[in-house]
Coordinates of C-alpha atoms in Angstrom, one line a residue:
Chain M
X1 CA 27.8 1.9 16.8
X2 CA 26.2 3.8 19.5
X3 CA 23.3 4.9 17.1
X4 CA 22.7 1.3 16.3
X5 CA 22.8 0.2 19.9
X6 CA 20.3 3.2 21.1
X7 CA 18.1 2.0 18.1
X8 CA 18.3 -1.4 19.2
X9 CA 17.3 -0.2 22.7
X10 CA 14.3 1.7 20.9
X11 CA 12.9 -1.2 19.1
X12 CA 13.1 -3.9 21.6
X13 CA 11.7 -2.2 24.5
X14 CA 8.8 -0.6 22.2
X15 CA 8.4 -3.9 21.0
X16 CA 8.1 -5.5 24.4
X17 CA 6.2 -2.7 26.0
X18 CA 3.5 -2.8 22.9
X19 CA 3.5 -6.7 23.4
X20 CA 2.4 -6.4 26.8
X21 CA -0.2 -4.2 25.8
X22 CA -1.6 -6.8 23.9
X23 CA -2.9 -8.1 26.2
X24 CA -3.0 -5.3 28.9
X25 CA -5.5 -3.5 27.0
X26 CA -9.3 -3.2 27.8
X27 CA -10.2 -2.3 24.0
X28 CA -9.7 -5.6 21.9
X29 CA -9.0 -2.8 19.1
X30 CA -6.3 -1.4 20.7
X31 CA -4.7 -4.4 21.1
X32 CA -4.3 -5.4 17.9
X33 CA -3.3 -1.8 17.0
X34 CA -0.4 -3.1 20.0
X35 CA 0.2 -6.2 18.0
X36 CA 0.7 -3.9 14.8
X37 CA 2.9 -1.7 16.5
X38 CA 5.0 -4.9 18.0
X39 CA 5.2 -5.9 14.6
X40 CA 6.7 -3.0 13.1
X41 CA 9.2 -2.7 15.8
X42 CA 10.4 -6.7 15.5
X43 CA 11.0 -5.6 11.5
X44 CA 12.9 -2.8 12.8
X45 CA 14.6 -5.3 14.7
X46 CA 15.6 -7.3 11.7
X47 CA 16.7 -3.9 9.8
X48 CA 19.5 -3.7 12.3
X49 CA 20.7 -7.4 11.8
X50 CA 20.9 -6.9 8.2
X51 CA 18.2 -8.9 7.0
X52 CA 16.3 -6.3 5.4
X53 CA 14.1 -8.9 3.2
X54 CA 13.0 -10.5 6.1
X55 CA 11.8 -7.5 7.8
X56 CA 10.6 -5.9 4.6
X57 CA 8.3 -9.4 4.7
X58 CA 7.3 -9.3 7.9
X59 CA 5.6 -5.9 7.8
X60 CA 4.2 -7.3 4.4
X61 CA 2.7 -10.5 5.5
X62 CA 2.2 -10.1 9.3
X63 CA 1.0 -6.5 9.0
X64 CA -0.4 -5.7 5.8
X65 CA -2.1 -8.6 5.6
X66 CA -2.6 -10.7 8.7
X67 CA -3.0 -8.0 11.1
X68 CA -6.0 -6.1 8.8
X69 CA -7.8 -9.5 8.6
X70 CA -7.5 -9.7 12.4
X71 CA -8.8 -5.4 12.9
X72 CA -11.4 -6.3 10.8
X73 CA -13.0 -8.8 12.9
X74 CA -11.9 -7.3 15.9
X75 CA -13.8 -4.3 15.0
X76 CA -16.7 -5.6 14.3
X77 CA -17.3 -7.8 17.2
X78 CA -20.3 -6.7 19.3
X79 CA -18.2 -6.6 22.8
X80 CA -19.8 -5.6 26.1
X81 CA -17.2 -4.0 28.3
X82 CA -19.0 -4.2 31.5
X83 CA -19.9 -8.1 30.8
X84 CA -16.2 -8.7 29.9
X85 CA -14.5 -7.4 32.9
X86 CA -17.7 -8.7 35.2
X87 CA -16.1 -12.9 35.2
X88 CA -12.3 -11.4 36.2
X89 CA -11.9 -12.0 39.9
X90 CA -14.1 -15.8 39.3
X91 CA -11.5 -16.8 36.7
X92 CA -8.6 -15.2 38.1
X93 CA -7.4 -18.8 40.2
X94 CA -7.1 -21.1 37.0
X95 CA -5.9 -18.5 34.2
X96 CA -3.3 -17.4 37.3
X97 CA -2.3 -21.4 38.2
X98 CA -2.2 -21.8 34.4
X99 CA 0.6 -18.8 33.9
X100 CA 2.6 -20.2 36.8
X101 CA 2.6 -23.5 34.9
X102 CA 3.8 -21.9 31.6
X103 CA 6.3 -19.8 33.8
X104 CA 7.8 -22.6 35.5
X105 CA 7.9 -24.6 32.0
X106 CA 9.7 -21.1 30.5
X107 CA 12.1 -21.4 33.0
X108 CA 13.5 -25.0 32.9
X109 CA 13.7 -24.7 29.0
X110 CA 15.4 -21.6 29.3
X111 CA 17.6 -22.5 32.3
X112 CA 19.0 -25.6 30.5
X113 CA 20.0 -23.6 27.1
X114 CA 23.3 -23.1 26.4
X115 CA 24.5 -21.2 23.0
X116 CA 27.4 -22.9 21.6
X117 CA 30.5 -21.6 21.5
X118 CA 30.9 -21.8 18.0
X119 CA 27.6 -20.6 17.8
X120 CA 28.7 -17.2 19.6
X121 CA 31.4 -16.2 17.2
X122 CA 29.1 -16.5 13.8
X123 CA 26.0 -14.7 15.8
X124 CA 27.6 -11.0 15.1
X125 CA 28.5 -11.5 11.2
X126 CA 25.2 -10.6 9.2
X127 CA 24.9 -12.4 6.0
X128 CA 26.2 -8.8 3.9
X129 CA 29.8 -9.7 5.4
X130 CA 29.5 -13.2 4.1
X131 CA 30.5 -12.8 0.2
X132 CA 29.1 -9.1 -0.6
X133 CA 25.8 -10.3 -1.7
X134 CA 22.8 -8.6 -0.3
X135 CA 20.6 -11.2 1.4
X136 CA 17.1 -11.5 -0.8
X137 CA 20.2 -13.2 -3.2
X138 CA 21.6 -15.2 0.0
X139 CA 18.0 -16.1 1.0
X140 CA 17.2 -17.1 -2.8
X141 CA 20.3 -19.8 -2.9
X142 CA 19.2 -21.1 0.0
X143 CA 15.8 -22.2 -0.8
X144 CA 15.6 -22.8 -3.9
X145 CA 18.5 -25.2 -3.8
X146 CA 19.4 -26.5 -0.4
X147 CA 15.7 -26.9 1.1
X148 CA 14.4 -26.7 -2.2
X149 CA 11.7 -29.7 -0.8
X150 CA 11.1 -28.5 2.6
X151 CA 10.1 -25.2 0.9
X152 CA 7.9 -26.8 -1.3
X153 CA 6.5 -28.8 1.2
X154 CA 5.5 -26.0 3.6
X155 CA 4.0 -24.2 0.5
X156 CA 2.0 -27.2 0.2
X157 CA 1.4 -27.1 3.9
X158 CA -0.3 -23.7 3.5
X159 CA -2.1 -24.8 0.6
X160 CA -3.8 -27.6 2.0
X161 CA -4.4 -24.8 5.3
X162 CA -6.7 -22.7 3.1
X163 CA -8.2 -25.4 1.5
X164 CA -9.3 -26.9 4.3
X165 CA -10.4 -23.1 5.4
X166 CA -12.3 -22.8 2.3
X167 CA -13.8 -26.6 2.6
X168 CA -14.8 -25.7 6.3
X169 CA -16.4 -22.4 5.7
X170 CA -18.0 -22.9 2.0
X171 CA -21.8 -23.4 2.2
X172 CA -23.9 -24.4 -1.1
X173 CA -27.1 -22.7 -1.1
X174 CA -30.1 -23.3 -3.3
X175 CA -32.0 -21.0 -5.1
X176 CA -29.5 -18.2 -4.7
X177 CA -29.7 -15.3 -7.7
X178 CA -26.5 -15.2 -9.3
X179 CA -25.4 -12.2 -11.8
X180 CA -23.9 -13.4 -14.9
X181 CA -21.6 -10.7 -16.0
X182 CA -21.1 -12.1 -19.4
X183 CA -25.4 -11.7 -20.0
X184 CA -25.3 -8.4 -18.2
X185 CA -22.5 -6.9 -21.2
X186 CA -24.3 -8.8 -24.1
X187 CA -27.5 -6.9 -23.4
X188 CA -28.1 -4.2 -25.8
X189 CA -29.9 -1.3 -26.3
X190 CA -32.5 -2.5 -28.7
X191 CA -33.2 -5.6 -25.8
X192 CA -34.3 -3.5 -22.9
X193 CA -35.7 -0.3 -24.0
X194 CA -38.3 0.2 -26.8
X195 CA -39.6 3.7 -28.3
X196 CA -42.3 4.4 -28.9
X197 CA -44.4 7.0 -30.3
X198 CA -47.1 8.0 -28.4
X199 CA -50.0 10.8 -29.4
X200 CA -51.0 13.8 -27.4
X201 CA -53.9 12.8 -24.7
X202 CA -54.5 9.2 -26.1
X203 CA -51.6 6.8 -23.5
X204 CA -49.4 3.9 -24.5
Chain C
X1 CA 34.8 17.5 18.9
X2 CA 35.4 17.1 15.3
X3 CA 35.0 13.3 15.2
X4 CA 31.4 13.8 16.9
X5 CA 30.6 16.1 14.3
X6 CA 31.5 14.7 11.3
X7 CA 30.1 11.2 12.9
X8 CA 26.9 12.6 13.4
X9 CA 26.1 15.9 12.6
X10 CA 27.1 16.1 9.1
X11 CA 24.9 13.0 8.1
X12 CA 21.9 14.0 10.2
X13 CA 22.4 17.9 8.5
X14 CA 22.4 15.7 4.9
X15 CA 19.3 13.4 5.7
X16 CA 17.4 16.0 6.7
X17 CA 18.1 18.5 3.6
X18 CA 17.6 15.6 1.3
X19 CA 14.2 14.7 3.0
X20 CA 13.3 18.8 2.8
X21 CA 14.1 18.3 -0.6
X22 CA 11.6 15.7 -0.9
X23 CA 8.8 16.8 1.0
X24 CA 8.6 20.1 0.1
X25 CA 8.1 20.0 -3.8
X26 CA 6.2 16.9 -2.9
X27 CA 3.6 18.7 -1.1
X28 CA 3.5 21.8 -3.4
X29 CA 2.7 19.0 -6.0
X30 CA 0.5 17.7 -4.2
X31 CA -1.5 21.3 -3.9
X32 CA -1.5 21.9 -7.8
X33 CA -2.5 18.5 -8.1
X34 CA -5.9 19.3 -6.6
X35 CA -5.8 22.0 -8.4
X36 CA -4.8 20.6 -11.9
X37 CA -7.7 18.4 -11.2
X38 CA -10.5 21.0 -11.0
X39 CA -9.0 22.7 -14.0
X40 CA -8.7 19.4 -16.1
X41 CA -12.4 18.2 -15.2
X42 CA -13.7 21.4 -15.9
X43 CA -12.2 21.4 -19.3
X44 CA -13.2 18.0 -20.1
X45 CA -17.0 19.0 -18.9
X46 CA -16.7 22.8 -21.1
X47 CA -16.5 24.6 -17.7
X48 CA -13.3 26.7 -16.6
X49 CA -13.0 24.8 -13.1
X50 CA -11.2 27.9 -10.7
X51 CA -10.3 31.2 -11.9
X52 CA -11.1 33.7 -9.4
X53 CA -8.0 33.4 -6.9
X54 CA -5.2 34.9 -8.4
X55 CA -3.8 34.7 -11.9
X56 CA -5.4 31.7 -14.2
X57 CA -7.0 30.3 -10.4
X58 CA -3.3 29.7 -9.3
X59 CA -3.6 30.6 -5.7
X60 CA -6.7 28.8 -5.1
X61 CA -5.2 25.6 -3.2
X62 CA -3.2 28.0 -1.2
X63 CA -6.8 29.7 -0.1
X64 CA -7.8 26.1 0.2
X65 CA -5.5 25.4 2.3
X66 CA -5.7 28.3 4.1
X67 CA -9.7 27.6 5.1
X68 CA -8.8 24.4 5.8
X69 CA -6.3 26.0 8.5
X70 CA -8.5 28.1 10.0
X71 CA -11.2 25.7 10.6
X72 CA -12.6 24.3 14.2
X73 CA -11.2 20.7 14.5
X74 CA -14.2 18.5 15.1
X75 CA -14.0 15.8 17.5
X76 CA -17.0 13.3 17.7
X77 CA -18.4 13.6 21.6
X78 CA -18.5 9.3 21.0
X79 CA -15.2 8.5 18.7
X80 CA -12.3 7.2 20.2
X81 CA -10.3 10.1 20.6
X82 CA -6.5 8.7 20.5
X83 CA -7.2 6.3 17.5
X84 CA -9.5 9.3 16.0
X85 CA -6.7 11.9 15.8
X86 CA -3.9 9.1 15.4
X87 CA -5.2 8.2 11.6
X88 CA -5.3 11.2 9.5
X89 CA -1.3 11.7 10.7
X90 CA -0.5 7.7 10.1
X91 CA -2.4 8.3 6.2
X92 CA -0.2 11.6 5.6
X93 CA 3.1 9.9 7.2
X94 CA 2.3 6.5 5.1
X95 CA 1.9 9.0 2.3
X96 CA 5.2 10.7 2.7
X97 CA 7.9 7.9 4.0
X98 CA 7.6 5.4 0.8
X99 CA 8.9 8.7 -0.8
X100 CA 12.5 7.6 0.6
X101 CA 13.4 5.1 -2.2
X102 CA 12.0 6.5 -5.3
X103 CA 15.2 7.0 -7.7
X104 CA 14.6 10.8 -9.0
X105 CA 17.7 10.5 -11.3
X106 CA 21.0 8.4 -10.8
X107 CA 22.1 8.5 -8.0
X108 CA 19.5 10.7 -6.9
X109 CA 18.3 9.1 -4.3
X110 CA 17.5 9.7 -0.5
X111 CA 17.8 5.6 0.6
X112 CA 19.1 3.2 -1.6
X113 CA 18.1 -0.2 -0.1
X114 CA 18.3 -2.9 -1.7
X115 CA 15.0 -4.3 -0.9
X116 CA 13.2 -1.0 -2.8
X117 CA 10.2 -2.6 -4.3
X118 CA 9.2 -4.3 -1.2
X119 CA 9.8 -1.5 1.1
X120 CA 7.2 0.5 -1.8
X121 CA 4.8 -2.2 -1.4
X122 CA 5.5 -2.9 2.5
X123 CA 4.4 1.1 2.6
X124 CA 1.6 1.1 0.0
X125 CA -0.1 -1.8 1.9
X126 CA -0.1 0.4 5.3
X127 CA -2.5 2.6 3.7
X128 CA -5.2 0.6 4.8
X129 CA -5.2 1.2 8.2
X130 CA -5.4 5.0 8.1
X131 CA -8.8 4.5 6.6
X132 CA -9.7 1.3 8.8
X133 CA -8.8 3.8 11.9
X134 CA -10.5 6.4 11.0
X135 CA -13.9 4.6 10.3
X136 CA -13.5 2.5 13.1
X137 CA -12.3 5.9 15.2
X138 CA -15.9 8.0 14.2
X139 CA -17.7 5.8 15.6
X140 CA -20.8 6.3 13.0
X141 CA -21.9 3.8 10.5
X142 CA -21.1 5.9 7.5
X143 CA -17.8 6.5 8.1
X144 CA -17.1 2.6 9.4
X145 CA -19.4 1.2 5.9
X146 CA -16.5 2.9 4.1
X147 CA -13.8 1.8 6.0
X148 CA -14.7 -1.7 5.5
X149 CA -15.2 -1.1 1.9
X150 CA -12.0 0.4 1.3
X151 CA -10.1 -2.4 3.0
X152 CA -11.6 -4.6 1.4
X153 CA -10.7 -3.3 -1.7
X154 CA -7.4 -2.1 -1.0
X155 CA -6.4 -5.7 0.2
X156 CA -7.6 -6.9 -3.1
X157 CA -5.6 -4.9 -5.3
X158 CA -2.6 -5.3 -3.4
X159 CA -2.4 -9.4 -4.5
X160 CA -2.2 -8.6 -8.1
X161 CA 0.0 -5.2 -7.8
X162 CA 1.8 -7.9 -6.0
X163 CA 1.9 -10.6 -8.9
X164 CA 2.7 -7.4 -11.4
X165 CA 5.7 -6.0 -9.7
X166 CA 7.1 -10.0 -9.8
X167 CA 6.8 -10.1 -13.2
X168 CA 9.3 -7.2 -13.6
X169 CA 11.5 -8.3 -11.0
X170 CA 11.8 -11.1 -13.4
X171 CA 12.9 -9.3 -16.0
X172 CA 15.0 -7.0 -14.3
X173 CA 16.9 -9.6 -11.3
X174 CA 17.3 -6.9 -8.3
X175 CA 14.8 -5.4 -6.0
X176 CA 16.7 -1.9 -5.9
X177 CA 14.5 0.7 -8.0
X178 CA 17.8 2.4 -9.5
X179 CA 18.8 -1.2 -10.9
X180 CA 15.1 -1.5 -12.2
X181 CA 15.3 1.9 -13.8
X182 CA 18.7 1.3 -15.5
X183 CA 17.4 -1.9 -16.5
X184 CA 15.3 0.1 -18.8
X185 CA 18.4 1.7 -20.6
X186 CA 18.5 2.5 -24.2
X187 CA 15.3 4.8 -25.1
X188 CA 11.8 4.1 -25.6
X189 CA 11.7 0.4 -26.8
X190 CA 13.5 -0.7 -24.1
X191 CA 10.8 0.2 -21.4
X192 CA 8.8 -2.4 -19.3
X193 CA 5.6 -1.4 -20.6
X194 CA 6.3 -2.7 -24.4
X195 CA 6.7 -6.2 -23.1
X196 CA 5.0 -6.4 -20.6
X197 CA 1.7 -4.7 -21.6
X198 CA -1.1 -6.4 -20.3
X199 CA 1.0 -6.3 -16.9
X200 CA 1.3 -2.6 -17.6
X201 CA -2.5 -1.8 -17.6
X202 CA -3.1 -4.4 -14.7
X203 CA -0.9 -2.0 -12.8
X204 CA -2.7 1.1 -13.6
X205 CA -5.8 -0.2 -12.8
X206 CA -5.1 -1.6 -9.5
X207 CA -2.9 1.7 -9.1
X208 CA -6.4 3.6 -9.4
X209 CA -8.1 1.1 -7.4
X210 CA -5.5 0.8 -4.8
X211 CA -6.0 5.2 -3.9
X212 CA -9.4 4.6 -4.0
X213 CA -9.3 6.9 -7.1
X214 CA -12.9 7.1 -9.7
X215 CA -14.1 4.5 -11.1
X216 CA -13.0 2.7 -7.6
X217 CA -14.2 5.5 -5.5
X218 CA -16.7 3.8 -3.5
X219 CA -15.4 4.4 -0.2
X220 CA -16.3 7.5 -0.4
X221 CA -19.4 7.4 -2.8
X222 CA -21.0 10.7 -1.6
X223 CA -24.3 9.1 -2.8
X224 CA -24.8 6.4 -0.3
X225 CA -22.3 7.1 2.1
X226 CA -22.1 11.0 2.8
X227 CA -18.4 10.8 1.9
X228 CA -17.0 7.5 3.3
X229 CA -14.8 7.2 6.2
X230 CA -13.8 10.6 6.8
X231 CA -17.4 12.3 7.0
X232 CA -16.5 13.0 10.8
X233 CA -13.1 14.9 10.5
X234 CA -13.1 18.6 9.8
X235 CA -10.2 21.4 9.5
X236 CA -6.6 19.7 9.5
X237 CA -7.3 16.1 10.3
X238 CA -9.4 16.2 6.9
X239 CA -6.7 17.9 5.5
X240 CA -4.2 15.5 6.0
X241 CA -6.4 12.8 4.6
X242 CA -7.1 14.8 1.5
X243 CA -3.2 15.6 1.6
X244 CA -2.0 11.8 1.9
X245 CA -4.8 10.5 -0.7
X246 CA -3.1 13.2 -3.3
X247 CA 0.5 11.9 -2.3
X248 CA -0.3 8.5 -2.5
X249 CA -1.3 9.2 -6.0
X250 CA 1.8 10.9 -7.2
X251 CA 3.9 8.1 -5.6
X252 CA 1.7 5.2 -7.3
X253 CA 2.5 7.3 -10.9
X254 CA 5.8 7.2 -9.5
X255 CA 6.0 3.6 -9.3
X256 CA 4.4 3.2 -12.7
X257 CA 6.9 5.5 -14.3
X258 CA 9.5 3.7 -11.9
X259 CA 8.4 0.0 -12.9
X260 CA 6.9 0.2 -16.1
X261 CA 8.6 3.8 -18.1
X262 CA 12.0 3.8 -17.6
X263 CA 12.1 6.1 -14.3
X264 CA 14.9 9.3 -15.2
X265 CA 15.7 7.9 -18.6
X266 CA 14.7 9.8 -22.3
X267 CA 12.8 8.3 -24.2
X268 CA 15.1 8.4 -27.0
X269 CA 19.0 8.0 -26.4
X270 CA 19.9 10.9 -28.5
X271 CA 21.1 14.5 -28.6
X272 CA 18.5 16.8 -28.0
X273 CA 17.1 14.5 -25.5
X274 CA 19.8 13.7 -23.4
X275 CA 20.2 17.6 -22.6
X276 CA 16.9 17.7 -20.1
X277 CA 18.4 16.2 -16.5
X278 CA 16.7 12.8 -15.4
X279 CA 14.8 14.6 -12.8
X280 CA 13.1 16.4 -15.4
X281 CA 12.2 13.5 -17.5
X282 CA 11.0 11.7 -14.4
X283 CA 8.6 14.5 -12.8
X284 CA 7.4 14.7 -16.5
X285 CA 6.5 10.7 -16.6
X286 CA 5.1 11.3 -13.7
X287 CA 3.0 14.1 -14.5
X288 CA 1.4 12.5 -17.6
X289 CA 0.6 9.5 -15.6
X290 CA -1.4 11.9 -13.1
X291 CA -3.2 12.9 -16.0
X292 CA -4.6 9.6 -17.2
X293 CA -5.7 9.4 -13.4
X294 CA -7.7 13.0 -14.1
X295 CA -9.2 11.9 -17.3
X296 CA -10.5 8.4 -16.1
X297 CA -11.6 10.1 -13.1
X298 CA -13.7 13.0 -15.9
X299 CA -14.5 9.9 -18.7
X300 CA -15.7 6.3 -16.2
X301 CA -18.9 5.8 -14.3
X302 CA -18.6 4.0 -10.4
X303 CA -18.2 0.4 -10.4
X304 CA -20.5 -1.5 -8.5
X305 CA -19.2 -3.1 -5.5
X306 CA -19.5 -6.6 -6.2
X307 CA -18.1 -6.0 -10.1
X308 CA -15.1 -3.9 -8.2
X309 CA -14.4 -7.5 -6.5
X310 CA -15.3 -9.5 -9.7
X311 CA -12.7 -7.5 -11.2
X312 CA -10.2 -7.9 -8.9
X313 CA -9.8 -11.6 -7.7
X314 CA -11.9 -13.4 -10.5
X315 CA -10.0 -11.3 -13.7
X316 CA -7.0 -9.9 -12.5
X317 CA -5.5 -12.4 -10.3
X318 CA -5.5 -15.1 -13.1
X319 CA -4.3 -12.9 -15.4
X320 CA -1.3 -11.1 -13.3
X321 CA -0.7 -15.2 -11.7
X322 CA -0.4 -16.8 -15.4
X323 CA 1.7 -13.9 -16.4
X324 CA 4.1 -14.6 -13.9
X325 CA 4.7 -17.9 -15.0
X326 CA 4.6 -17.0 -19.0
X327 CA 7.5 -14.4 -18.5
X328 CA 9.3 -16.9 -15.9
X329 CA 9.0 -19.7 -19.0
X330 CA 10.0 -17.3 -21.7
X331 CA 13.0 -15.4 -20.0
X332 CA 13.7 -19.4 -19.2
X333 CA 13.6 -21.1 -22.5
X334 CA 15.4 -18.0 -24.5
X335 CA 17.8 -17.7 -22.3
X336 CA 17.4 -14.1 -21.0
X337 CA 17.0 -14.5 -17.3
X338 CA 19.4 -11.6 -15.6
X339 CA 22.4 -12.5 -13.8
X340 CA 22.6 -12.9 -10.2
X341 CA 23.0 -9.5 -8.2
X342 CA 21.4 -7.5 -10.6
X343 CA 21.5 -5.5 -14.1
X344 CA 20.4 -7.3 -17.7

């Protein structure tokens, strides 16, 4: 147990510590290399719960995928460092009035919340105890039977997301030159290149 | 006293032997790999590729790595010297960790999660940010044109490696590679790549595309782009590079022989074949595998960029998405979907 709670120590506090680099960070790169590294730590979070799919899926999605979408903009952004840091001290009153705001929101949501007792006793039991079987299989059952439609529905959600991406970004263009793979392996040698037999001294 | 020590220090002793285990053949693999690669391509072109340092050429990747040693690390007065030195280690740990779940025989292996295949492809999908560091890191437009090339590609080939390794999950019902190999039980005919052929081939070619191996080279086309993103590291940082790139091969022939040819298992289930240990059998697979890597490296011209992508969402994609619905219909309709909580 003690090597579970020393890794749980690890992983929360590198995950908080990288989280407020985030947005500590001057280099907009390094702060997404933060967000990675958060990442990684919240699926090492979930490895000690016992939800190993989960966490497998969250380095997956969040940071083979999401997070090397988000580096690759972030890299190539064009950012002035002296520019950025010049508008600190003139925006510094409303972005500070606007965290006190969120804090004092943070705090009545969080002051009011109660676990249930109930709640409490089923928090420690991982879903391995349950009935033996490991939890892709637990997570499977669940969503393909139970919220078989809300599951459906959020894939439709996302589908709709990245057609309206797609509709949003998509420009038609006239008079662009298109490559037609099909024509480009139908040509054959006796198309493009001709021989030709030419004499000593007199040209083509 | 005892209690503390058979707690912890007997399982750390064991985790650590068993990842010696690994990592050391591993990387004397990975050594006569570049080596088995200058020898094949020479004898595909009618040269004799290294035979000067020792017998038959066989010390030259020590020598290799020896120069390689000795060399002045490089750092760029402009690159961003954290990131910079941070990447080449993050490529060669990438490289090394996804080693932890491969099955090397039964039982033989160092973790046996149950989530195998994703933790593989959780790993295998990392491998983009070595390269996106490093580019990024150099701070010169060579080495960032093939970062950005190479995670481009990389991403790409990850959605229909992806698709393929649902399609056997299909057939096989548990995400644990030992389950997947013993799946496969029963010699030659019973392998993944019989049924699933086309799937089979769509592997191997995003397997080649997904190391950045020839014909998908082109992040480091020494043509256009000096050599890609790692034209700014020198001595051990471009060693390590050179040293993950070679690892991530053998584990991507791993995985083929894992997913696709029947991991540890003969190919026939009979006497004389049943004699050679799995492990054998396995680094064999794999070795034959590493060779059709060599020889489309020796035989295929570069792809264009733009036919690289063609390839890869426009062909690929379809083909690895419908698949995954014609095995889910046809395991369906005759009746051969596995049981819950794995095996056939």
């Amino acid at each position: 147990m003690m090597v579970q709670a020393i890794a749980f120590y690890v992983f929360a506090g590198v995950t908080i510590a990288s989280a407020a680099m985030v947005i500590g960070s001057r280099n907009p790169v390094h702060s997404v290399l933060f967000l990675i590294l958060a990442f990684f730590n919240s699926a090492g979070l979930f490895v000690l719960m016992g939800a190993e799919f989960l966490a497998m899926t969250l380095v997956i999605v969040y940071v083979g995928a999401v997070a090397v979408l988000f580096l690759f903009v972030v890299m190539m952004l064009d950012i002035n460092f002296v520019k950025l840091r010049q508008g600190f001290l003139q925006y510094l009153p409303i972005g500070g009035l606007i965290g006190l705001v969120l804090i004092v929101e943070l705090l009545m949501v969080v002051s009011g919340w109660v676990v249930s007792p109930a709640g409490l006793k089923t928090a420690a039991i991982n879903s391995q105890a349950i009935d033996g079987v490991s939890n892709t299989l637990a997570l499977g059952r669940l969503i393909y039977t139970e919220y078989v439609y809300l599951f459906q529905a959020s894939g439709l959600i996302l589908l709709i997301a990245m057609l309206g991406a797609i509709v949003l970004t998509l420009r038609q263009r006239e008079g662009v030159k298109r490559q037609r793979i099909t024509d480009q392996l139908d040509r054959k040698p006796e198309d493009s290149v001709e021989i030709i037999d030419v004499k000593t001294g007199s040209g083509v | 006293m005892a209690e503390f020590f058979q707690l912890y220090v007997a399982p750390v002793a064991w985790i650590i032997g068993g990842i010696l285990a690994i990592t050391v053949p591993l990387l004397l693999g990975v050594a006569y790999l570049t080596f088995a690669e200058r020898k094949v391509i020479g004898w595909i072109q009618l040269r004799r590729g290294p035979n000067v340092v020792g017998p038959f050429g066989l010390l030259q990747p020590i020598a290799d790595g020896l120069k390689l040693f000795l060399k002045e690390t490089v750092i760029p007065a402009s690159a961003n010297r954290i990131v910079f030195v941070l990447a080449p280690m993050i490529t060669f740990i990438l490289a090394l960790i996804a080693w932890a779940v491969i099955p090397f025989g039964e039982g033989l292996v160092l973790a046996d999660i149950n989530v195998g295949v994703l933790y593989l492809f959780a790993i295998s999908s990392l491998g983009v940010y070595g390269i996106i560091m490093a580019g990024w890191a150099s701070n010169s437009k060579y080495a960032f044109l093939g970062a950005l090339r190479s995670a481009a590609q990389m991403v790409s080939y990850e959605v229909s490696i992806g698709f393929v390794i649902i399609t056997v999950l299909l057939a096989v019902g548990s995400l644990n590679l030992s389950d997947i190999v013993m799946a496969q039980n029963g010699g030659i005919l019973h392998w993944h790549f019989l049924p699933l052929l086309p799937m089979f081939i769509v592997f191997f070619i995003s397997a080649l595309a997904e190391t950045n191996r020839a014909p998908f080279d082109l992040p480091e086309a020494e043509a256009e782009l000096v050599s890609g993103y790692n034209v700014e590291y020198s001595s051990m940082t471009f060693a390590m590079f050179f040293l993950g790139e070679y690892a991530n091969m053998i584990l991507m022939s791993g995985m083929t022989v894992v997913l696709f040819l029947g991991g540890w298992l003969p190919p026939f289930d009979m006497h004389p074949f049943t004699i050679i240990p799995g492990p054998i059998w396995f680094v064999l697979k794999i070795m034959a595998v590493l060779f059709l890597f060599l020889w489309v490296r020796a035989t295929f011209p570069r792809y264009r960029y733009d036919q690289l992508m063609r390839l890869g969402w426009k062909v690929f994609l379809p083909l690895s998405l419908v698949f995954v619905v014609l095995t889910a219909g046809f395991l369906l309709v005759f009746d051969l979907l596995p049981v819950a909580g794995g095996g056939k």
